[in-house]
Tab-separated table of C-alpha atoms in Angstrom:
chain	number	residue	atom	x	y	z
A	1	MET	CA	1.241	-38.764	1.389
A	2	LYS	CA	1.429	-36.335	4.498
A	3	GLU	CA	-0.332	-33.044	4.590
A	4	ILE	CA	1.341	-30.151	6.113
A	5	ASN	CA	-1.263	-27.398	6.382
A	6	VAL	CA	0.693	-23.732	5.355
A	7	SER	CA	-0.320	-22.129	8.614
A	8	LYS	CA	2.125	-24.021	10.543
A	9	ILE	CA	4.724	-22.493	8.539
A	10	ILE	CA	3.827	-18.894	9.472
A	11	PRO	CA	5.036	-19.135	13.186
A	12	VAL	CA	8.207	-21.130	12.439
A	13	VAL	CA	9.442	-18.384	10.082
A	14	LYS	CA	8.542	-15.485	12.077
A	15	LYS	CA	10.588	-17.048	14.940
A	16	LEU	CA	13.355	-18.165	12.902
A	17	CYS	CA	13.841	-14.392	11.645
A	18	ILE	CA	13.620	-13.177	15.015
A	19	ASP	CA	15.955	-15.633	16.732
A	20	THR	CA	18.668	-15.411	13.996
A	21	ASN	CA	18.675	-11.695	14.389
A	22	TYR	CA	18.763	-11.646	18.235
A	23	TYR	CA	21.043	-14.781	18.936
A	24	ALA	CA	24.734	-15.045	17.983
A	25	SER	CA	25.450	-18.354	16.480
A	26	GLU	CA	27.803	-20.631	18.838
A	27	ASP	CA	30.071	-21.508	16.057
A	28	VAL	CA	30.559	-17.703	15.447
A	29	VAL	CA	31.074	-17.159	19.004
A	30	ILE	CA	33.936	-19.842	19.362
A	31	LYS	CA	35.541	-18.428	16.225
A	32	ILE	CA	35.632	-14.897	17.486
A	33	LYS	CA	37.060	-16.118	20.561
A	34	GLU	CA	39.621	-17.956	18.857
A	35	PHE	CA	40.774	-15.091	16.792
A	36	LEU	CA	40.912	-12.451	19.821
A	37	GLU	CA	43.508	-14.884	21.299
A	38	LYS	CA	45.682	-14.500	18.141
A	39	GLU	CA	45.021	-10.626	17.246
A	40	VAL	CA	47.949	-8.325	17.754
A	41	SER	CA	46.164	-5.062	16.799
A	42	PRO	CA	45.041	-3.472	20.171
A	43	THR	CA	41.981	-1.862	17.969
A	44	GLY	CA	41.456	-5.116	16.428
A	45	ARG	CA	41.233	-6.520	19.984
A	46	ASP	CA	38.857	-3.956	21.375
A	47	ILE	CA	36.593	-4.289	18.239
A	48	LEU	CA	36.343	-8.105	18.596
A	49	GLN	CA	35.508	-8.028	22.204
A	50	LEU	CA	32.821	-5.222	21.592
A	51	ILE	CA	31.325	-7.640	19.193
A	52	LEU	CA	31.482	-10.474	21.898
A	53	GLU	CA	29.578	-8.011	24.407
A	54	ASN	CA	27.090	-7.058	21.710
A	55	HIS	CA	26.119	-10.719	21.318
A	56	LYS	CA	25.479	-10.721	25.100
A	57	MET	CA	23.882	-7.496	25.103
A	58	ALA	CA	21.440	-8.313	22.287
A	59	ALA	CA	20.106	-11.410	23.874
A	60	GLU	CA	19.268	-9.429	27.074
A	61	GLU	CA	17.738	-6.690	25.651
A	62	GLN	CA	15.939	-8.956	23.252
A	63	MET	CA	17.314	-6.601	20.407
A	64	PRO	CA	18.994	-7.443	16.829
A	65	MET	CA	22.413	-7.922	17.139
A	66	CYS	CA	22.715	-5.221	14.076
A	67	GLN	CA	20.444	-2.465	13.100
A	68	ASP	CA	20.569	-4.241	9.277
A	69	THR	CA	18.106	-7.069	9.952
A	70	GLY	CA	18.874	-7.927	6.320
A	71	VAL	CA	16.416	-9.712	3.242
A	72	ALA	CA	15.097	-12.573	4.548
A	73	VAL	CA	16.791	-15.542	2.526
A	74	VAL	CA	14.582	-18.601	2.827
A	75	PHE	CA	15.915	-22.258	1.968
A	76	VAL	CA	13.276	-24.745	1.793
A	77	GLU	CA	13.982	-28.484	1.624
A	78	LEU	CA	10.542	-29.771	0.854
A	79	GLY	CA	10.224	-33.666	1.435
A	80	GLN	CA	8.573	-35.263	-1.766
A	81	ASP	CA	6.092	-37.239	0.164
A	82	VAL	CA	4.816	-33.997	1.544
A	83	HIS	CA	1.394	-32.626	0.362
A	84	LEU	CA	1.102	-29.003	1.424
A	85	VAL	CA	-2.694	-27.610	2.061
A	86	GLY	CA	-4.382	-24.673	3.103
A	87	GLY	CA	-3.354	-21.928	1.274
A	88	ASP	CA	-0.163	-20.528	-0.954
A	89	PHE	CA	3.013	-21.740	0.318
A	90	TYR	CA	5.109	-18.965	-0.505
A	91	GLU	CA	2.390	-16.425	0.828
A	92	ALA	CA	2.657	-18.200	4.215
A	93	ILE	CA	6.523	-18.056	4.169
A	94	ASN	CA	6.305	-14.164	3.360
A	95	GLU	CA	3.684	-13.919	6.169
A	96	GLY	CA	6.087	-15.434	8.809
A	97	VAL	CA	8.608	-12.800	7.850
A	98	ARG	CA	6.012	-10.011	7.712
A	99	GLN	CA	5.211	-11.134	11.193
A	100	GLY	CA	8.892	-11.620	12.640
A	101	TYR	CA	10.310	-8.158	11.097
A	102	ILE	CA	7.165	-6.181	12.656
A	103	ASP	CA	6.594	-8.019	15.895
A	104	GLY	CA	10.343	-8.678	16.326
A	105	TYR	CA	11.220	-4.867	15.910
A	106	LEU	CA	13.523	-5.864	13.136
A	107	ARG	CA	14.211	-3.380	10.466
A	108	LYS	CA	12.436	-3.166	7.358
A	109	SER	CA	14.888	-2.894	4.415
A	110	MET	CA	13.283	-3.984	1.255
A	111	VAL	CA	12.188	-1.466	-1.526
A	112	ASP	CA	9.909	-2.202	-4.286
A	113	ASP	CA	11.202	-1.349	-7.422
A	114	PRO	CA	15.094	-1.462	-7.469
A	115	VAL	CA	15.971	1.287	-9.332
A	116	ILE	CA	13.373	4.113	-10.391
A	117	GLU	CA	11.259	4.192	-7.129
A	118	ARG	CA	12.915	2.412	-4.500
A	119	LYS	CA	9.833	2.713	-2.053
A	120	ASN	CA	10.287	0.860	1.082
A	121	THR	CA	7.715	-2.287	1.595
A	122	ARG	CA	7.205	-1.489	5.092
A	123	ASP	CA	7.294	-4.921	6.203
A	124	ASN	CA	10.564	-6.463	4.748
A	125	THR	CA	8.602	-8.651	2.167
A	126	PRO	CA	9.208	-10.249	-0.385
A	127	ALA	CA	11.385	-12.805	0.946
A	128	ILE	CA	14.234	-14.445	-1.594
A	129	ILE	CA	13.050	-18.103	-1.404
A	130	TYR	CA	14.455	-21.287	-2.890
A	131	THR	CA	13.031	-24.690	-2.756
A	132	ASP	CA	14.500	-28.051	-2.898
A	133	ILE	CA	12.548	-31.244	-3.136
A	134	VAL	CA	14.455	-33.978	-1.260
A	135	PRO	CA	13.534	-37.458	-0.194
A	136	GLY	CA	11.171	-37.788	3.053
A	137	ASP	CA	8.233	-36.489	4.245
A	138	SER	CA	9.164	-33.468	6.391
A	139	LEU	CA	9.959	-29.813	5.481
A	140	LYS	CA	12.992	-28.012	6.701
A	141	ILE	CA	13.079	-24.100	6.510
A	142	THR	CA	16.318	-22.348	7.102
A	143	VAL	CA	16.079	-18.646	7.417
A	144	ALA	CA	19.330	-16.485	6.362
A	145	ALA	CA	19.198	-12.811	7.277
A	146	LYS	CA	21.557	-11.093	4.847
A	147	GLY	CA	22.879	-7.625	5.361
A	148	GLY	CA	23.464	-5.041	2.288
A	149	GLY	CA	27.017	-4.169	3.230
A	150	ALA	CA	28.434	-7.638	2.912
A	151	GLU	CA	26.313	-8.538	0.198
A	152	ASN	CA	27.592	-5.726	-1.782
A	153	MET	CA	31.131	-7.006	-1.916
A	154	SER	CA	30.136	-10.180	-3.539
A	155	GLU	CA	30.906	-11.103	-7.120
A	156	VAL	CA	30.723	-13.708	-9.967
A	157	LYS	CA	33.504	-14.602	-12.588
A	158	MET	CA	33.041	-16.555	-15.443
A	159	MET	CA	36.781	-18.138	-15.125
A	160	LYS	CA	38.371	-20.613	-17.574
A	161	ALA	CA	39.965	-23.766	-17.018
A	162	ALA	CA	43.611	-22.636	-17.320
A	163	ASP	CA	43.060	-20.288	-14.473
A	164	GLY	CA	43.223	-23.372	-12.441
A	165	ILE	CA	43.142	-23.777	-8.526
A	166	GLU	CA	45.646	-21.033	-8.079
A	167	GLY	CA	43.381	-18.299	-10.200
A	168	VAL	CA	40.326	-19.455	-8.000
A	169	LYS	CA	42.083	-18.755	-4.930
A	170	ASP	CA	43.841	-15.654	-6.104
A	171	PHE	CA	40.316	-14.256	-7.183
A	172	VAL	CA	38.601	-14.759	-3.739
A	173	VAL	CA	41.793	-13.620	-1.993
A	174	ASP	CA	41.698	-10.491	-4.107
A	175	ARG	CA	37.928	-9.844	-3.677
A	176	ILE	CA	38.412	-9.546	0.114
A	177	LYS	CA	41.055	-7.509	-0.677
A	178	ARG	CA	39.139	-4.899	-2.715
A	179	SER	CA	36.313	-4.891	0.017
A	180	GLY	CA	38.594	-3.794	2.661
A	181	GLY	CA	36.615	-2.311	5.697
A	182	ASN	CA	33.316	-2.239	3.794
A	183	PRO	CA	31.630	-5.772	4.704
A	184	CYS	CA	32.307	-5.385	8.434
A	185	PRO	CA	35.182	-7.731	8.742
A	186	PRO	CA	35.911	-10.276	10.131
A	187	VAL	CA	33.728	-11.694	7.343
A	188	VAL	CA	32.635	-15.248	6.408
A	189	VAL	CA	33.652	-16.021	3.127
A	190	GLY	CA	31.198	-18.291	0.939
A	191	VAL	CA	32.568	-19.720	-2.476
A	192	GLY	CA	30.447	-21.350	-5.122
A	193	ILE	CA	32.451	-23.158	-8.068
A	194	GLY	CA	30.836	-24.854	-11.087
A	195	GLY	CA	27.450	-25.194	-12.290
A	196	SER	CA	26.584	-22.514	-14.618
A	197	PHE	CA	26.674	-18.431	-14.076
A	198	GLU	CA	23.496	-18.033	-11.745
A	199	GLN	CA	23.940	-21.666	-9.927
A	200	CYS	CA	27.444	-20.847	-8.588
A	201	ALA	CA	26.111	-18.017	-6.982
A	202	LEU	CA	23.662	-19.932	-5.148
A	203	LEU	CA	26.312	-22.792	-4.207
A	204	ALA	CA	28.437	-19.785	-2.554
A	205	LYS	CA	25.116	-18.517	-0.701
A	206	LYS	CA	24.213	-22.395	0.710
A	207	SER	CA	28.054	-22.738	1.381
A	208	LEU	CA	27.865	-20.140	4.095
A	209	LEU	CA	25.107	-22.279	5.722
A	210	ARG	CA	28.160	-24.976	7.025
A	211	PRO	CA	29.085	-24.471	10.331
A	212	ILE	CA	32.231	-22.372	10.536
A	213	THR	CA	33.611	-24.783	13.049
A	214	GLU	CA	33.472	-27.607	10.785
A	215	LYS	CA	36.035	-28.563	7.956
A	216	ASN	CA	34.949	-29.035	4.208
A	217	PRO	CA	34.292	-33.024	4.255
A	218	ASP	CA	36.594	-33.025	1.039
A	219	PRO	CA	40.240	-33.048	2.557
A	220	VAL	CA	41.169	-31.536	-0.951
A	221	TRP	CA	38.599	-28.917	-0.661
A	222	ALA	CA	39.592	-28.341	3.074
A	223	ALA	CA	43.211	-27.576	2.190
A	224	VAL	CA	42.241	-25.021	-0.375
A	225	GLU	CA	39.536	-23.368	2.197
A	226	GLU	CA	42.547	-23.161	4.775
A	227	GLU	CA	45.064	-21.682	2.432
A	228	ILE	CA	42.864	-18.953	1.149
A	229	LEU	CA	41.820	-17.996	4.841
A	230	GLU	CA	45.327	-17.885	5.797
A	231	ARG	CA	46.160	-15.469	2.727
A	232	ILE	CA	43.227	-13.382	3.758
A	233	ASN	CA	44.294	-12.781	7.238
A	234	LYS	CA	47.439	-11.703	5.908
A	235	LEU	CA	45.778	-9.110	4.089
A	236	GLY	CA	46.272	-6.326	7.284
A	237	ILE	CA	42.828	-5.393	6.828
A	238	GLY	CA	41.616	-6.564	10.401
A	239	PRO	CA	38.394	-6.279	12.147
A	240	GLN	CA	36.119	-3.446	10.616
A	241	GLY	CA	39.118	-2.600	8.316
A	242	LEU	CA	41.149	-0.789	10.859
A	243	GLY	CA	43.992	-2.917	10.492
A	244	GLY	CA	44.609	-6.075	12.089
A	245	ARG	CA	45.013	-10.131	11.229
A	246	THR	CA	41.550	-11.033	11.732
A	247	THR	CA	39.852	-10.417	8.582
A	248	ALA	CA	37.794	-13.563	7.907
A	249	LEU	CA	36.688	-16.195	10.398
A	250	ALA	CA	36.464	-18.916	7.752
A	251	VAL	CA	36.184	-19.763	4.074
A	252	ASN	CA	33.597	-22.324	3.012
A	253	ILE	CA	33.817	-23.889	-0.500
A	254	LEU	CA	30.586	-25.494	-2.372
A	255	GLN	CA	31.191	-27.131	-5.802
A	256	MET	CA	29.880	-29.123	-8.378
A	257	PRO	CA	30.286	-30.153	-11.891
A	258	CYS	CA	30.056	-27.800	-14.983
A	259	HIS	CA	30.490	-27.178	-18.952
A	260	ILE	CA	33.986	-28.405	-20.618
A	261	ALA	CA	34.448	-24.504	-21.496
A	262	SER	CA	33.316	-22.903	-18.245
A	263	MET	CA	34.579	-22.358	-15.004
A	264	PRO	CA	32.547	-20.156	-12.768
A	265	VAL	CA	33.365	-18.733	-9.347
A	266	ALA	CA	31.026	-16.855	-7.000
A	267	VAL	CA	32.344	-15.160	-4.039
A	268	ASN	CA	29.491	-14.539	-1.304
A	269	VAL	CA	30.311	-12.377	1.474
A	270	ASN	CA	28.743	-12.176	4.960
A	271	CYS	CA	29.434	-10.075	7.891
A	272	HIS	CA	30.389	-11.443	11.173
A	273	CYS	CA	26.982	-11.617	12.327
A	274	HIS	CA	26.604	-14.665	10.063
A	275	ARG	CA	22.925	-14.871	10.904
A	276	HIS	CA	20.915	-18.371	9.830
A	277	GLU	CA	18.525	-20.439	11.440
A	278	SER	CA	16.847	-23.390	10.621
A	279	ALA	CA	13.705	-25.498	12.039
A	280	VAL	CA	11.855	-28.784	10.615
A	281	ILE	CA	8.434	-28.992	10.555
A	282	GLU	CA	7.019	-32.736	10.657
B	1	MET	CA	46.766	5.019	19.325
B	2	ALA	CA	43.924	4.941	21.548
B	3	ASN	CA	43.752	8.633	22.935
B	4	GLU	CA	40.344	9.159	24.263
B	5	ILE	CA	38.903	12.716	23.520
B	6	HIS	CA	35.456	13.922	24.156
B	7	LEU	CA	33.661	16.056	21.413
B	8	ARG	CA	30.549	18.250	21.907
B	9	THR	CA	28.567	19.157	18.464
B	10	PRO	CA	28.314	21.709	16.961
B	11	LEU	CA	31.958	20.863	16.100
B	12	LYS	CA	34.570	23.200	15.998
B	13	THR	CA	37.479	23.692	13.476
B	14	GLU	CA	40.080	24.126	16.364
B	15	ASP	CA	38.672	20.676	17.883
B	16	LEU	CA	38.944	18.976	14.935
B	17	GLU	CA	42.313	19.888	13.925
B	18	LYS	CA	43.725	18.309	17.033
B	19	LEU	CA	42.639	15.128	15.787
B	20	ASN	CA	44.831	12.158	14.629
B	21	VAL	CA	43.865	8.955	12.835
B	22	GLY	CA	43.258	6.016	15.659
B	23	ASP	CA	42.388	8.708	18.168
B	24	LYS	CA	39.124	7.203	19.925
B	25	VAL	CA	36.669	10.029	20.430
B	26	LEU	CA	33.349	10.065	22.413
B	27	ILE	CA	30.983	12.462	21.214
B	28	THR	CA	28.162	14.211	23.211
B	29	GLY	CA	25.349	16.658	21.691
B	30	LYS	CA	23.120	16.109	18.642
B	31	VAL	CA	24.228	14.215	15.905
B	32	TYR	CA	21.783	13.730	12.617
B	33	THR	CA	20.967	10.432	10.806
B	34	ALA	CA	20.964	10.174	7.183
B	35	ARG	CA	21.765	7.473	4.860
B	36	ASP	CA	21.839	7.223	0.600
B	37	ALA	CA	17.776	8.278	-0.163
B	38	ALA	CA	18.169	10.989	2.421
B	39	HIS	CA	21.513	12.341	1.196
B	40	LYS	CA	20.290	12.628	-2.241
B	41	ARG	CA	17.642	15.028	-1.150
B	42	LEU	CA	19.946	16.907	1.014
B	43	VAL	CA	22.421	17.890	-2.014
B	44	GLU	CA	19.194	18.418	-3.933
B	45	LEU	CA	18.405	21.194	-1.405
B	46	VAL	CA	22.031	22.394	-1.458
B	47	GLU	CA	22.140	22.647	-5.389
B	48	ALA	CA	18.532	24.670	-5.352
B	49	GLY	CA	20.008	26.772	-2.517
B	50	LYS	CA	17.264	25.816	-0.445
B	51	GLU	CA	17.178	25.495	3.229
B	52	LEU	CA	18.134	22.228	4.953
B	53	PRO	CA	16.080	20.354	7.581
B	54	PHE	CA	19.011	21.088	10.162
B	55	ASP	CA	21.474	23.545	10.831
B	56	ILE	CA	24.460	21.827	8.998
B	57	GLU	CA	27.016	24.367	10.272
B	58	GLY	CA	29.295	22.249	12.506
B	59	ALA	CA	27.095	19.349	12.389
B	60	ALA	CA	27.743	15.461	12.560
B	61	ILE	CA	25.741	13.088	10.390
B	62	TYR	CA	25.444	9.438	11.112
B	63	PHE	CA	24.942	7.056	8.405
B	64	VAL	CA	22.369	4.879	9.934
B	65	GLY	CA	18.768	3.558	9.409
B	66	PRO	CA	18.184	2.096	13.094
B	67	SER	CA	16.032	-0.819	13.745
B	68	PRO	CA	12.613	-0.129	15.614
B	69	ALA	CA	12.460	0.926	19.204
B	70	ARG	CA	11.084	-1.233	21.907
B	71	SER	CA	8.382	0.870	24.060
B	72	GLY	CA	10.441	2.730	26.532
B	73	LYS	CA	13.563	3.130	24.510
B	74	PRO	CA	14.723	6.028	22.646
B	75	ILE	CA	16.020	3.753	19.639
B	76	GLY	CA	16.424	0.320	18.296
B	77	SER	CA	20.014	-1.081	17.263
B	78	ALA	CA	22.095	1.672	15.741
B	79	GLY	CA	25.327	0.846	14.096
B	80	PRO	CA	26.706	2.170	11.127
B	81	THR	CA	26.060	1.843	7.554
B	82	THR	CA	28.878	1.392	4.659
B	83	SER	CA	30.076	5.136	3.814
B	84	TYR	CA	31.212	4.797	0.298
B	85	ARG	CA	27.771	4.742	-0.787
B	86	MET	CA	27.622	8.271	0.547
B	87	ASP	CA	30.669	9.787	-1.142
B	88	PRO	CA	29.071	11.115	-4.202
B	89	TYR	CA	27.321	13.491	-1.803
B	90	SER	CA	29.779	14.116	1.336
B	91	PRO	CA	31.710	16.949	-0.140
B	92	ALA	CA	28.932	19.072	-1.087
B	93	LEU	CA	27.649	18.857	2.324
B	94	MET	CA	31.624	19.828	3.919
B	95	ASP	CA	31.063	22.976	1.398
B	96	VAL	CA	28.151	24.144	3.503
B	97	GLY	CA	29.370	23.409	6.667
B	98	LEU	CA	29.382	19.626	7.530
B	99	LYS	CA	32.072	18.993	10.064
B	100	ALA	CA	31.967	15.045	10.515
B	101	MET	CA	30.754	11.945	9.241
B	102	ILE	CA	30.174	8.893	11.317
B	103	GLY	CA	29.853	5.399	9.406
B	104	LYS	CA	31.804	2.048	8.327
B	105	GLY	CA	34.504	1.458	5.735
B	106	PRO	CA	36.656	3.430	3.782
B	107	ARG	CA	36.235	6.690	1.573
B	108	GLY	CA	37.221	7.515	-1.846
B	109	PRO	CA	39.794	10.155	-2.693
B	110	LYS	CA	37.622	12.928	-3.444
B	111	VAL	CA	35.833	12.825	0.128
B	112	ILE	CA	39.447	12.579	1.736
B	113	ASP	CA	40.435	15.759	-0.276
B	114	SER	CA	37.104	17.701	0.784
B	115	MET	CA	38.029	16.799	4.607
B	116	VAL	CA	41.250	18.310	4.196
B	117	LYS	CA	39.779	21.483	2.134
B	118	ASN	CA	36.949	21.895	4.883
B	119	LYS	CA	38.709	20.949	7.914
B	120	ALA	CA	36.064	17.995	8.383
B	121	VAL	CA	37.006	14.151	9.724
B	122	TYR	CA	35.246	10.771	9.241
B	123	LEU	CA	34.897	8.785	12.174
B	124	ALA	CA	34.476	4.749	12.225
B	125	SER	CA	31.993	3.781	14.448
B	126	ILE	CA	31.920	-0.600	14.997
B	127	GLY	CA	29.731	-2.144	12.454
B	128	GLY	CA	27.610	-4.897	14.147
B	129	ALA	CA	28.075	-3.708	17.677
B	130	ALA	CA	24.740	-2.131	17.187
B	131	VAL	CA	23.075	-2.796	20.689
B	132	VAL	CA	26.483	-1.350	22.307
B	133	THR	CA	26.214	1.588	20.473
B	134	ALA	CA	22.586	2.402	21.047
B	135	GLN	CA	23.200	2.940	24.570
B	136	SER	CA	24.979	6.242	23.998
B	137	VAL	CA	21.821	7.604	22.044
B	138	LYS	CA	19.343	9.203	24.776
B	139	SER	CA	16.593	10.533	22.502
B	140	CYS	CA	15.810	10.129	18.972
B	141	LYS	CA	12.923	12.099	16.684
B	142	ILE	CA	12.380	12.073	12.923
B	143	ILE	CA	12.606	15.231	11.796
B	144	ALA	CA	12.498	14.697	7.842
B	145	TYR	CA	11.539	12.442	5.009
B	146	GLU	CA	9.401	10.248	7.331
B	147	ASP	CA	8.428	8.645	4.150
B	148	LEU	CA	11.696	7.115	3.952
B	149	GLY	CA	11.107	4.825	6.940
B	150	ALA	CA	14.383	3.564	8.434
B	151	GLU	CA	15.993	6.484	6.098
B	152	ALA	CA	14.383	9.045	7.500
B	153	ILE	CA	16.692	11.756	8.927
B	154	ARG	CA	16.567	11.530	12.915
B	155	GLU	CA	17.753	13.840	15.516
B	156	LEU	CA	19.740	12.069	17.844
B	157	GLU	CA	20.837	13.161	21.311
B	158	VAL	CA	23.943	11.221	22.037
B	159	GLU	CA	26.510	11.168	25.301
B	160	GLU	CA	29.671	9.816	25.190
B	161	PHE	CA	29.166	8.098	21.350
B	162	PRO	CA	32.188	6.033	20.791
B	163	ALA	CA	33.895	6.041	17.428
B	164	PHE	CA	37.470	6.036	16.094
B	165	VAL	CA	39.032	8.829	14.045
B	166	ALA	CA	39.562	7.138	10.357
B	167	ASN	CA	40.080	10.318	8.274
B	168	ASP	CA	41.856	13.569	10.190
B	169	THR	CA	41.982	16.721	8.718
B	170	LYS	CA	45.212	16.251	7.673
B	171	GLY	CA	44.603	13.501	4.828
B	172	ASN	CA	45.497	10.596	6.742
B	173	ASP	CA	43.673	7.450	6.224
B	174	ILE	CA	43.364	4.577	9.128
B	175	PHE	CA	42.182	2.005	6.153
B	176	GLN	CA	45.615	2.581	4.589
B	177	LEU	CA	47.680	3.132	7.617
B	178	GLY	CA	46.354	0.121	9.474
B	179	VAL	CA	46.046	-2.079	6.818
B	180	GLU	CA	50.051	-1.301	5.834
B	181	LYS	CA	51.041	-1.981	9.664
B	182	TYR	CA	49.508	-5.412	10.019
B	183	ARG	CA	49.880	-6.858	6.507
B	184	ARG	CA	52.404	-9.628	5.864
């Protein structure tokens, strides 16, 4: 059994929070450049160029790409041969988030009571943490900074088997159509299918972690992703909803088995900043 | 599209009437920040007939909650937040003199009607280009509701702040016209 002191986690989470907000990921830069080549709307082209300029400036100035630096969604893959010592594991993650958001000049966007008080917690905690136990003796941590504008355009639908694959495609395309300019297009569309009511939403969020330059490993689902993306980019919404062909940069699908009576489908929308960073603690 | 027009706050009706959807504008002068929580308080003041924390006559409100400033900088990253969440409040503020709103994403029909009635406009700034946008902010001070943190009302002094006219005083909406033009 390998021991990892939870104090090692704090600086790692802190750095992930800062880096994901300051530095655009390579796959996003590649995709935006690719779509800029094809964009026919002059305003749309202006906006895509401005986004690329913003990436460079954020890195140079050590500032977050967007002022909405998100809720910290933390995915943990904990090796089953790891023994965590030295304190509360989840508190260590929250301490990393606290330090990252305070020392990194990131915005604190969490309110305590969601409805009545809505008082800002002032340090962007609590993080939203998901833990998977996996084989091995290492600890992988991924921080996704999830902005509110795009998250608000997400939806879960309990569909029926008779709706079939066409029903799934229509639901995803319609969700993006109804979102219009709200989620900061061009967006990345995460889709979770199967499992249960809550599991498909988590699948949708996890699907966003796959690099958008990579195809779905299953050719059948890769074709579905491609078709949905093509339909979304015919909607005309364009960058920031001001009209154009670049409405989504990618569609990522994750699916899993489900009950004979069910076909849950979730759409989780990400803005063009599409922020997530990972690190492994050995 | 893409006429570049300079605007100075406080805004005058005759300057706004010349604007058309798609025009690019560069705003100079004072702009006030407000998001959901601040809007709720402002409208409560209007309904109670009380004075607002800033002069709303001809004012521009920017829907933004900036990130913290590094030392020596006036502001952190400062891009727009999604505007529809302010739809329940905006008409009441336009009725008492608000002339321009800056944000991202489309507005509802009641807000668009109120813009026509009050000769006001809605300007789209670029979401997620928040470092570029922050360069046109020259000073920033909190003038109300400090307890709201990122949502406090700030008075910004801006110079050539870039935005696109999304809704003009004639009821046109770029979010409809733009999409229709590029839909296939």
